[in-house]
Structure formats: C-alpha cells, structure tokens
CSV table of C-alpha atoms and ligand atoms in Angstrom, one decimal:
chain,number,residue,atom,x,y,z
A,1,MET,CA,-12.8,-40.2,-13.8
A,2,PRO,CA,-12.5,-36.3,-13.7
A,3,GLU,CA,-16.0,-34.8,-13.9
A,4,THR,CA,-15.0,-31.9,-16.3
A,5,ALA,CA,-13.7,-34.5,-18.8
A,6,ALA,CA,-16.8,-36.7,-18.7
A,7,ARG,CA,-19.2,-33.6,-19.1
A,8,ALA,CA,-17.4,-32.1,-22.1
A,9,TRP,CA,-17.2,-35.1,-24.3
A,10,THR,CA,-20.4,-37.1,-25.3
A,11,ARG,CA,-19.2,-39.4,-28.0
A,12,LYS,CA,-18.6,-43.1,-27.2
A,13,ASP,CA,-16.5,-43.5,-30.6
A,14,LEU,CA,-13.8,-41.4,-32.1
A,15,LEU,CA,-14.1,-42.0,-36.1
A,16,GLY,CA,-12.5,-38.7,-37.4
A,17,LEU,CA,-11.8,-35.1,-36.9
A,18,GLU,CA,-14.0,-33.9,-39.5
A,19,GLU,CA,-17.1,-34.3,-37.2
A,20,LEU,CA,-15.4,-32.7,-34.1
A,21,SER,CA,-16.0,-29.3,-33.0
A,22,ARG,CA,-13.2,-26.8,-32.1
A,23,ALA,CA,-14.4,-27.2,-28.4
A,24,GLU,CA,-14.3,-31.0,-28.7
A,25,ILE,CA,-10.9,-31.0,-30.1
A,26,GLU,CA,-9.4,-28.4,-27.6
A,27,HIS,CA,-11.0,-30.6,-24.7
A,28,VAL,CA,-9.1,-33.7,-26.0
A,29,LEU,CA,-5.7,-31.6,-26.1
A,30,ASP,CA,-6.4,-30.2,-22.7
A,31,THR,CA,-7.1,-33.7,-21.1
A,32,ALA,CA,-3.9,-35.2,-22.8
A,33,THR,CA,-1.9,-32.2,-21.2
A,34,GLY,CA,-3.0,-33.6,-17.8
A,35,PHE,CA,-2.0,-37.1,-18.8
A,36,LYS,CA,1.4,-36.0,-20.1
A,37,GLU,CA,2.3,-35.4,-16.5
A,38,ILE,CA,1.8,-39.0,-15.6
A,39,SER,CA,4.6,-40.0,-18.1
A,40,THR,CA,7.0,-38.1,-16.1
A,41,ARG,CA,6.2,-40.1,-12.9
A,42,SER,CA,8.4,-43.1,-11.8
A,43,ILE,CA,5.1,-45.2,-11.7
A,44,LYS,CA,3.3,-44.4,-14.9
A,45,LYS,CA,-0.1,-45.6,-14.0
A,46,ALA,CA,-3.7,-44.1,-13.3
A,47,PRO,CA,-6.8,-46.0,-12.5
A,48,ALA,CA,-9.2,-44.3,-15.1
A,49,LEU,CA,-9.9,-47.6,-17.1
A,50,ARG,CA,-9.3,-50.4,-14.3
A,51,GLY,CA,-11.3,-53.4,-15.0
A,52,LYS,CA,-11.9,-52.4,-18.6
A,53,VAL,CA,-10.8,-54.3,-21.8
A,54,VAL,CA,-9.1,-52.6,-24.7
A,55,LEU,CA,-8.9,-54.5,-28.1
A,56,ASN,CA,-6.1,-53.6,-30.6
A,57,LEU,CA,-7.7,-54.8,-33.8
A,58,PHE,CA,-5.2,-54.2,-36.7
A,59,PHE,CA,-5.9,-55.2,-40.4
A,60,GLU,CA,-2.7,-53.2,-41.5
A,61,PRO,CA,0.8,-53.1,-40.1
A,62,SER,CA,1.8,-50.6,-37.4
A,63,THR,CA,4.7,-49.7,-35.1
A,64,ARG,CA,3.7,-46.4,-33.5
A,65,THR,CA,-0.1,-46.3,-33.3
A,66,LYS,CA,-0.6,-50.0,-32.0
A,67,THR,CA,2.1,-49.9,-29.4
A,68,SER,CA,1.2,-46.3,-28.4
A,69,PHE,CA,-2.6,-47.6,-27.8
A,70,SER,CA,-1.3,-50.5,-25.8
A,71,LEU,CA,0.9,-48.5,-23.6
A,72,ALA,CA,-1.9,-45.9,-23.2
A,73,ALA,CA,-4.3,-48.6,-22.2
A,74,GLN,CA,-1.9,-49.9,-19.7
A,75,ARG,CA,-1.0,-46.7,-18.1
A,76,LEU,CA,-4.9,-46.2,-17.6
A,77,SER,CA,-5.0,-49.7,-15.8
A,78,ALA,CA,-7.1,-51.5,-18.6
A,79,ASP,CA,-6.4,-55.1,-19.8
A,80,ILE,CA,-5.2,-54.9,-23.5
A,81,VAL,CA,-5.6,-57.7,-26.3
A,82,ASP,CA,-4.0,-57.6,-29.5
A,83,ILE,CA,-5.4,-59.0,-32.7
A,84,VAL,CA,-3.7,-58.9,-36.1
A,85,LYS,CA,-5.5,-59.8,-39.4
A,86,GLU,CA,-3.2,-62.7,-40.2
A,87,ALA,CA,-3.9,-64.5,-36.9
A,88,SER,CA,-7.5,-63.9,-36.8
A,89,SER,CA,-10.6,-65.7,-38.3
A,90,ALA,CA,-10.9,-62.8,-40.9
A,91,VAL,CA,-8.5,-65.0,-42.9
A,92,LYS,CA,-11.4,-67.8,-42.8
A,93,GLY,CA,-14.0,-65.2,-44.1
A,94,GLU,CA,-15.5,-63.9,-40.9
A,95,SER,CA,-16.9,-60.5,-41.5
A,96,LEU,CA,-15.8,-57.5,-39.6
A,97,VAL,CA,-19.1,-57.1,-37.7
A,98,ASP,CA,-19.2,-60.6,-36.6
A,99,THR,CA,-15.5,-60.3,-35.4
A,100,GLY,CA,-16.5,-57.3,-33.4
A,101,ARG,CA,-19.7,-58.9,-31.9
A,102,ASN,CA,-17.9,-61.9,-30.9
A,103,LEU,CA,-15.1,-60.0,-29.2
A,104,GLU,CA,-17.7,-57.7,-27.4
A,105,ALA,CA,-19.3,-60.8,-26.3
A,106,MET,CA,-16.1,-61.7,-24.4
A,107,GLY,CA,-16.5,-58.2,-22.6
A,108,VAL,CA,-14.4,-55.9,-24.8
A,109,ASP,CA,-15.0,-52.1,-23.9
A,110,ILE,CA,-13.2,-50.4,-26.4
A,111,VAL,CA,-12.1,-51.4,-29.8
A,112,ILE,CA,-9.1,-49.7,-31.6
A,113,ILE,CA,-9.3,-50.5,-35.3
A,114,ARG,CA,-7.1,-49.9,-38.2
A,115,HIS,CA,-8.4,-51.1,-41.4
A,116,GLN,CA,-7.5,-50.8,-45.3
A,117,GLN,CA,-11.1,-49.9,-46.0
A,118,ALA,CA,-12.4,-46.3,-45.4
A,119,GLY,CA,-15.4,-46.4,-43.3
A,120,ALA,CA,-14.7,-49.8,-41.5
A,121,PRO,CA,-14.5,-48.2,-38.0
A,122,ALA,CA,-17.9,-46.3,-38.7
A,123,LEU,CA,-19.5,-49.6,-39.6
A,124,LEU,CA,-18.2,-51.2,-36.5
A,125,ALA,CA,-19.3,-48.4,-34.3
A,126,ARG,CA,-22.9,-48.6,-35.5
A,127,SER,CA,-22.9,-52.4,-34.7
A,128,LEU,CA,-21.3,-52.5,-31.3
A,129,ASP,CA,-22.1,-51.0,-27.8
A,130,ALA,CA,-18.3,-50.9,-27.2
A,131,CYS,CA,-16.4,-47.7,-28.1
A,132,VAL,CA,-14.8,-47.7,-31.3
A,133,VAL,CA,-11.6,-45.6,-32.0
A,134,ASN,CA,-10.3,-45.3,-35.6
A,135,ALA,CA,-6.5,-45.8,-35.8
A,136,GLY,CA,-6.4,-45.2,-39.6
A,137,ASP,CA,-8.9,-46.3,-42.2
A,138,GLY,CA,-8.0,-46.4,-45.8
A,139,THR,CA,-7.1,-43.1,-47.0
A,140,HIS,CA,-10.0,-41.4,-44.9
A,141,GLU,CA,-8.6,-40.4,-41.5
A,142,HIS,CA,-6.3,-41.1,-38.8
A,143,PRO,CA,-7.7,-38.9,-36.0
A,144,THR,CA,-5.4,-39.7,-33.0
A,145,GLN,CA,-2.4,-38.9,-35.4
A,146,GLY,CA,-4.2,-35.7,-36.3
A,147,LEU,CA,-4.6,-35.0,-32.6
A,148,LEU,CA,-1.1,-35.7,-31.7
A,149,ASP,CA,0.3,-33.6,-34.6
A,150,ILE,CA,-1.9,-30.7,-33.4
A,151,PHE,CA,-1.1,-31.2,-29.7
A,152,THR,CA,2.6,-31.0,-30.6
A,153,MET,CA,2.2,-27.8,-32.9
A,154,ARG,CA,0.3,-26.2,-29.9
A,155,GLU,CA,3.0,-27.2,-27.4
A,156,LYS,CA,5.5,-25.4,-29.7
A,157,LEU,CA,3.5,-22.5,-30.9
A,158,GLY,CA,0.7,-21.9,-28.5
A,159,ASP,CA,-2.7,-20.9,-30.0
A,160,LEU,CA,-2.8,-22.1,-33.6
A,161,THR,CA,-5.3,-19.4,-34.7
A,162,GLY,CA,-3.6,-17.8,-37.9
A,163,ARG,CA,-0.7,-20.0,-37.8
A,164,LYS,CA,0.6,-21.3,-41.0
A,165,ILE,CA,0.9,-25.0,-41.3
A,166,ALA,CA,2.2,-26.8,-44.5
A,167,LEU,CA,1.6,-30.5,-45.3
A,168,VAL,CA,3.9,-31.7,-48.0
A,169,GLY,CA,3.8,-34.7,-50.2
A,170,ASP,CA,1.3,-37.4,-50.9
A,171,ILE,CA,-2.1,-35.8,-49.9
A,172,THR,CA,-4.1,-38.0,-52.2
A,173,HIS,CA,-3.4,-41.2,-50.3
A,174,SER,CA,-2.9,-39.7,-46.8
A,175,ARG,CA,-5.5,-40.2,-44.0
A,176,VAL,CA,-3.1,-38.2,-41.9
A,177,ALA,CA,-3.3,-35.2,-44.1
A,178,ARG,CA,-7.1,-35.4,-44.0
A,179,SER,CA,-7.2,-35.4,-40.3
A,180,ASN,CA,-4.7,-32.6,-39.9
A,181,ILE,CA,-6.6,-30.5,-42.4
A,182,TRP,CA,-10.0,-31.0,-40.7
A,183,GLY,CA,-8.4,-30.5,-37.2
A,184,LEU,CA,-6.2,-27.5,-38.1
A,185,ARG,CA,-9.0,-25.6,-39.9
A,186,SER,CA,-11.4,-26.0,-37.0
A,187,LEU,CA,-8.7,-24.5,-34.8
A,188,GLY,CA,-8.4,-21.4,-37.3
A,189,ALA,CA,-5.1,-22.3,-38.7
A,190,GLU,CA,-4.1,-21.5,-42.2
A,191,VAL,CA,-3.4,-24.8,-44.0
A,192,GLY,CA,-1.1,-25.2,-47.1
A,193,LEU,CA,-0.7,-28.3,-49.2
A,194,ILE,CA,2.5,-28.7,-51.0
A,195,GLY,CA,3.2,-31.4,-53.6
A,196,PRO,CA,2.9,-32.5,-57.4
A,197,LYS,CA,-0.4,-32.0,-59.1
A,198,THR,CA,-0.8,-35.9,-59.1
A,199,LEU,CA,-0.6,-36.1,-55.4
A,200,ILE,CA,-3.0,-33.3,-54.4
A,201,PRO,CA,-6.5,-33.5,-55.9
A,202,GLY,CA,-7.9,-30.2,-56.8
A,203,ALA,CA,-11.2,-30.9,-54.8
A,204,PHE,CA,-9.1,-30.1,-51.6
A,205,LYS,CA,-9.3,-26.5,-52.3
A,206,GLU,CA,-13.0,-26.7,-51.1
A,207,LEU,CA,-11.8,-27.4,-47.7
A,208,GLY,CA,-10.2,-24.0,-47.4
A,209,VAL,CA,-6.7,-24.7,-47.8
A,210,ASN,CA,-3.9,-23.2,-50.1
A,211,ILE,CA,-2.4,-25.5,-52.8
A,212,HIS,CA,1.3,-25.0,-53.9
A,213,HIS,CA,3.3,-27.0,-56.3
A,214,ASN,CA,6.5,-25.2,-56.1
A,215,LEU,CA,7.9,-25.9,-52.6
A,216,ASP,CA,10.6,-23.3,-53.1
A,217,GLU,CA,8.4,-20.4,-53.4
A,218,VAL,CA,6.7,-21.0,-50.1
A,219,LEU,CA,9.7,-22.2,-47.7
A,220,ASP,CA,9.7,-18.9,-45.8
A,221,HIS,CA,5.8,-18.6,-45.4
A,222,TYR,CA,4.9,-21.5,-43.1
A,223,ASP,CA,5.5,-22.1,-39.3
A,224,VAL,CA,5.3,-25.8,-39.6
A,225,PHE,CA,6.2,-28.2,-42.3
A,226,ASN,CA,4.5,-31.7,-41.5
A,227,ILE,CA,6.1,-33.9,-44.2
A,228,LEU,CA,4.3,-36.8,-45.2
A,229,ARG,CA,5.5,-40.3,-46.2
A,230,ILE,CA,6.0,-41.0,-49.9
A,231,GLN,CA,3.9,-44.2,-50.1
A,232,MET,CA,6.4,-46.6,-52.0
A,233,GLU,CA,3.8,-49.1,-52.4
A,234,ARG,CA,2.0,-46.8,-54.8
A,235,GLN,CA,5.1,-46.1,-57.1
A,236,ASN,CA,4.0,-48.5,-59.7
A,237,LYS,CA,1.1,-46.0,-60.5
A,238,GLY,CA,3.5,-43.4,-61.9
A,239,LEU,CA,2.2,-40.6,-59.8
A,240,PHE,CA,5.6,-38.9,-60.1
A,241,PRO,CA,8.5,-39.8,-62.5
A,242,SER,CA,11.1,-41.1,-59.9
A,243,VAL,CA,12.0,-40.9,-56.3
A,244,ARG,CA,15.1,-39.0,-57.2
A,245,GLU,CA,13.1,-36.4,-59.0
A,246,TYR,CA,10.7,-36.3,-56.0
A,247,HIS,CA,13.6,-35.5,-53.6
A,248,TYR,CA,14.9,-32.9,-55.8
A,249,LEU,CA,11.5,-31.0,-56.1
A,250,TYR,CA,9.9,-31.7,-52.6
A,251,GLY,CA,12.7,-33.3,-50.3
A,252,ILE,CA,13.2,-31.3,-47.2
A,253,ASP,CA,17.0,-30.9,-46.7
A,254,SER,CA,19.4,-28.6,-44.9
A,255,LYS,CA,19.5,-26.3,-47.9
A,256,ARG,CA,15.8,-25.8,-47.9
A,257,LEU,CA,15.7,-25.6,-44.0
A,258,SER,CA,18.1,-22.8,-44.2
A,259,ARG,CA,15.6,-20.8,-46.3
A,260,MET,CA,12.6,-21.5,-43.7
A,261,LYS,CA,11.6,-19.1,-40.9
A,262,SER,CA,14.1,-19.5,-37.8
A,263,GLY,CA,12.4,-21.7,-35.4
A,264,VAL,CA,10.3,-23.6,-37.9
A,265,VAL,CA,8.9,-26.9,-36.8
A,266,ILE,CA,9.7,-29.8,-38.7
A,267,MET,CA,7.2,-32.9,-38.3
A,268,HIS,CA,6.6,-36.2,-39.8
A,269,PRO,CA,3.9,-39.0,-38.7
A,270,GLY,CA,6.4,-41.7,-39.6
A,271,PRO,CA,7.5,-44.0,-40.8
A,272,ILE,CA,10.1,-42.0,-42.7
A,273,ASN,CA,11.9,-42.7,-45.9
A,274,ARG,CA,15.3,-41.0,-45.0
A,275,GLY,CA,16.8,-39.4,-48.2
A,276,ILE,CA,13.4,-39.2,-50.1
A,277,GLU,CA,11.0,-36.8,-48.4
A,278,ILE,CA,13.4,-35.7,-45.5
A,279,SER,CA,17.1,-35.9,-45.2
A,280,HIS,CA,18.9,-37.3,-42.3
A,281,GLU,CA,20.2,-33.9,-40.9
A,282,VAL,CA,16.7,-32.4,-41.0
A,283,ALA,CA,15.0,-35.5,-39.5
A,284,ASP,CA,17.5,-35.6,-36.6
A,285,GLY,CA,18.2,-31.8,-36.4
A,286,GLU,CA,17.0,-29.3,-33.8
A,287,ASN,CA,14.0,-28.2,-35.6
A,288,SER,CA,12.7,-31.7,-35.7
A,289,VAL,CA,10.0,-32.7,-33.3
A,290,ILE,CA,9.4,-36.2,-34.9
A,291,LEU,CA,10.1,-38.1,-31.7
A,292,ARG,CA,8.3,-35.7,-29.5
A,293,GLN,CA,5.2,-36.4,-31.7
A,294,VAL,CA,5.5,-40.1,-30.8
A,295,SER,CA,5.9,-39.3,-27.1
A,296,ASN,CA,2.8,-37.0,-27.1
A,297,GLY,CA,0.8,-39.7,-28.9
A,298,LEU,CA,0.8,-41.6,-25.8
A,299,ALA,CA,-0.8,-38.8,-23.7
A,300,VAL,CA,-3.3,-38.1,-26.5
A,301,ARG,CA,-4.3,-41.6,-26.8
A,302,MET,CA,-4.8,-41.8,-22.9
A,303,ALA,CA,-7.1,-38.9,-23.2
A,304,VAL,CA,-9.2,-40.5,-26.2
A,305,LEU,CA,-9.5,-43.8,-24.4
A,306,MET,CA,-10.7,-42.2,-21.1
A,307,LEU,CA,-13.0,-39.8,-22.9
A,308,VAL,CA,-14.9,-42.3,-25.1
A,309,GLN,CA,-15.3,-45.0,-22.2
A,310,SER,CA,-16.5,-42.0,-20.0
A,311,ALA,CA,-18.9,-41.0,-22.5
A,312,ARG,CA,-20.2,-44.6,-23.1
A,313,GLU,CA,-20.7,-45.1,-19.3
A,314,SER,CA,-22.7,-41.7,-19.0
A,315,HIS,CA,-24.9,-43.1,-21.8
A,316,GLY,CA,-25.4,-46.1,-19.7
A,317,GLY,CA,-23.2,-48.4,-21.8
B,1,CP,N1,2.1,-42.7,-38.0
B,1,CP,C1,1.7,-44.0,-37.9
B,1,CP,O1,0.4,-44.3,-38.0
B,1,CP,O2,2.6,-45.0,-37.7
B,1,CP,P1,2.3,-46.3,-37.8
B,1,CP,O3,1.9,-46.9,-39.1
B,1,CP,O4,3.6,-47.2,-37.3
B,1,CP,O5,1.2,-46.8,-36.7
C-alpha cells in the first residue's frame, strides 16, 4: 500500500463526512484520483487488498452503491461476499451485532453496510475489529455518495472554495444531502438548499447553508445543481400537494437550464425519477455528469476500502 496514503488516514471506519476534516476529505479525493487511472487500463486490478475479505451487508435495496463496492473490492484483488437482508438470518431475528460478529469470525476484514436505521454502522463499528463503511444509514449519511459527488464537482470546477453548490428537493429525508452539506462546507463551498418548506427543516440553517423556497429566483446563482430523488415511497405523507405540482415548481427542465450559468453542472445521485425532479433532456444533456458520478464512485470506493484497511493494519488489526 502507498506509504503516504497509510500515514494521512487513521480511521478504520468511514461512518460519515460530519466527523472528517478538510485534510481527510482531500486525502480520500486525492487517493481516488490515483485509482481512477487503473480504470483506464486493460487489466483493471491492483493488489492492495489481496487476501482480504470484503462483505456487502445490505438491508435496503441498491443498484449503484452495492455494485460499485463489489467492483472496487475486486479491482483491489479482495474476495467479496454479498448478503442481503431477505436471505440472511436477520429475518429470523438475529441482531445486527451478532450478525457482524459471526461474519467477522469467518475472517471478514471490511463490512460495507446499508441499513434503514440511522446509527447502525456506528453500532457495528463499535462492536467489531473489522473496518465498517457506511453505505447509507436511514436519513443520516451516505458518505461515499457525498465523496463521489464532491470528487466529480472538483473534477469539473477545481478547488471548491467559494463555489456555489445547490441541493434541490427532499432534504428532510436525504442522507445524500447531509453528506454533501458536511463535506462541501468543510471544503469551503457555499451551499444552498432549494425546495418546499415541508422538505427542508429550518434547523439546517445552523449548518451554515442558504435556504431557498423559490427555485426560479436563484437559477443563475449556483455553479452546480445536485438534484435529489423525490422519495415516492413517502408521498402518502402529504409533504407536497402532487408530483405534477412538484415538477412545476422544482423540476429541472430545459427551460430552467437555459436560465442557469453557462457550464452549470447538473448532478443526481440516482435513482432518478425522469419527468419529476429532472427532465429527460436535462438528465441526458451535455451539462449532466450523472453517469460520470457513477464511474467516479468506483475510484472513490477503492480509495476508501484501501484507506480503512490500511489504518486498521497500522493499529495492529
Ligand atoms: N445513489 C445510490 O445510493 O444509489 P443506490 O441506491 O442504487 O445504491
């Protein structure tokens, strides 16, 4: 493993971006830049995790994150095991900590966990010697999504100090929003939250962000619009009158894109609801980096896996 990488990162777990310093975030991003080069090779493999076992423990559905972690682990030459809730003994009542301890007893080195409960990865991290990486916990954080979003912004814009980044939509329920806010504020970016009052708790103001309820008034202010998924599963809670009205007030379409800065960066963590929070033309248009985010996720997750394992080994784990 690269010596410099091992020295600058000392955490065996990645639980959120709230607790990371600017230097730590930049170190992950710089490490990921090195790993991106591997993806361009005909043989996309590095030996950093040879002989290690990575476990994907997913209690909620995922397409991008789970596949991305699997590929990242494989590219680092680790063995990878997948467990989903429905096919595990969790359905028979086994506790999360017992599940983790049993898997650790089989030699698992790194547990990637997605869980519906905020704090589940932290609980597991306290209970295991293995590394724990949060792949999304309730509405709390999704740190690797935040890191890959920031990595993609930095690729497009360079240093993010003073850059203006908007997060649009359902902030209340979004772990992606929280990770973006913590990470971007640490890097000195100006962050704006845009959406209806019911989807942006006033308490977010304390995080040093701007809050806007009228999207059309701020279209030409921001350098990046990171558009969040409207969580259709929460629609029975009446958080906005209708999907049609949401699209009318907050949907990013060609007309609104034409009023943004030239070169504005359009992002979305996925999965997207086409025609609701974003139109087809914008999602697939030249300002969109949505698929680049997904590609970058692989390099970011390779960096995270290598850094946590390296820190664990340097602590004697
Ligand atoms: N962005 C994201 O977390 O997507 P998945 O739910 O498909 O992993």
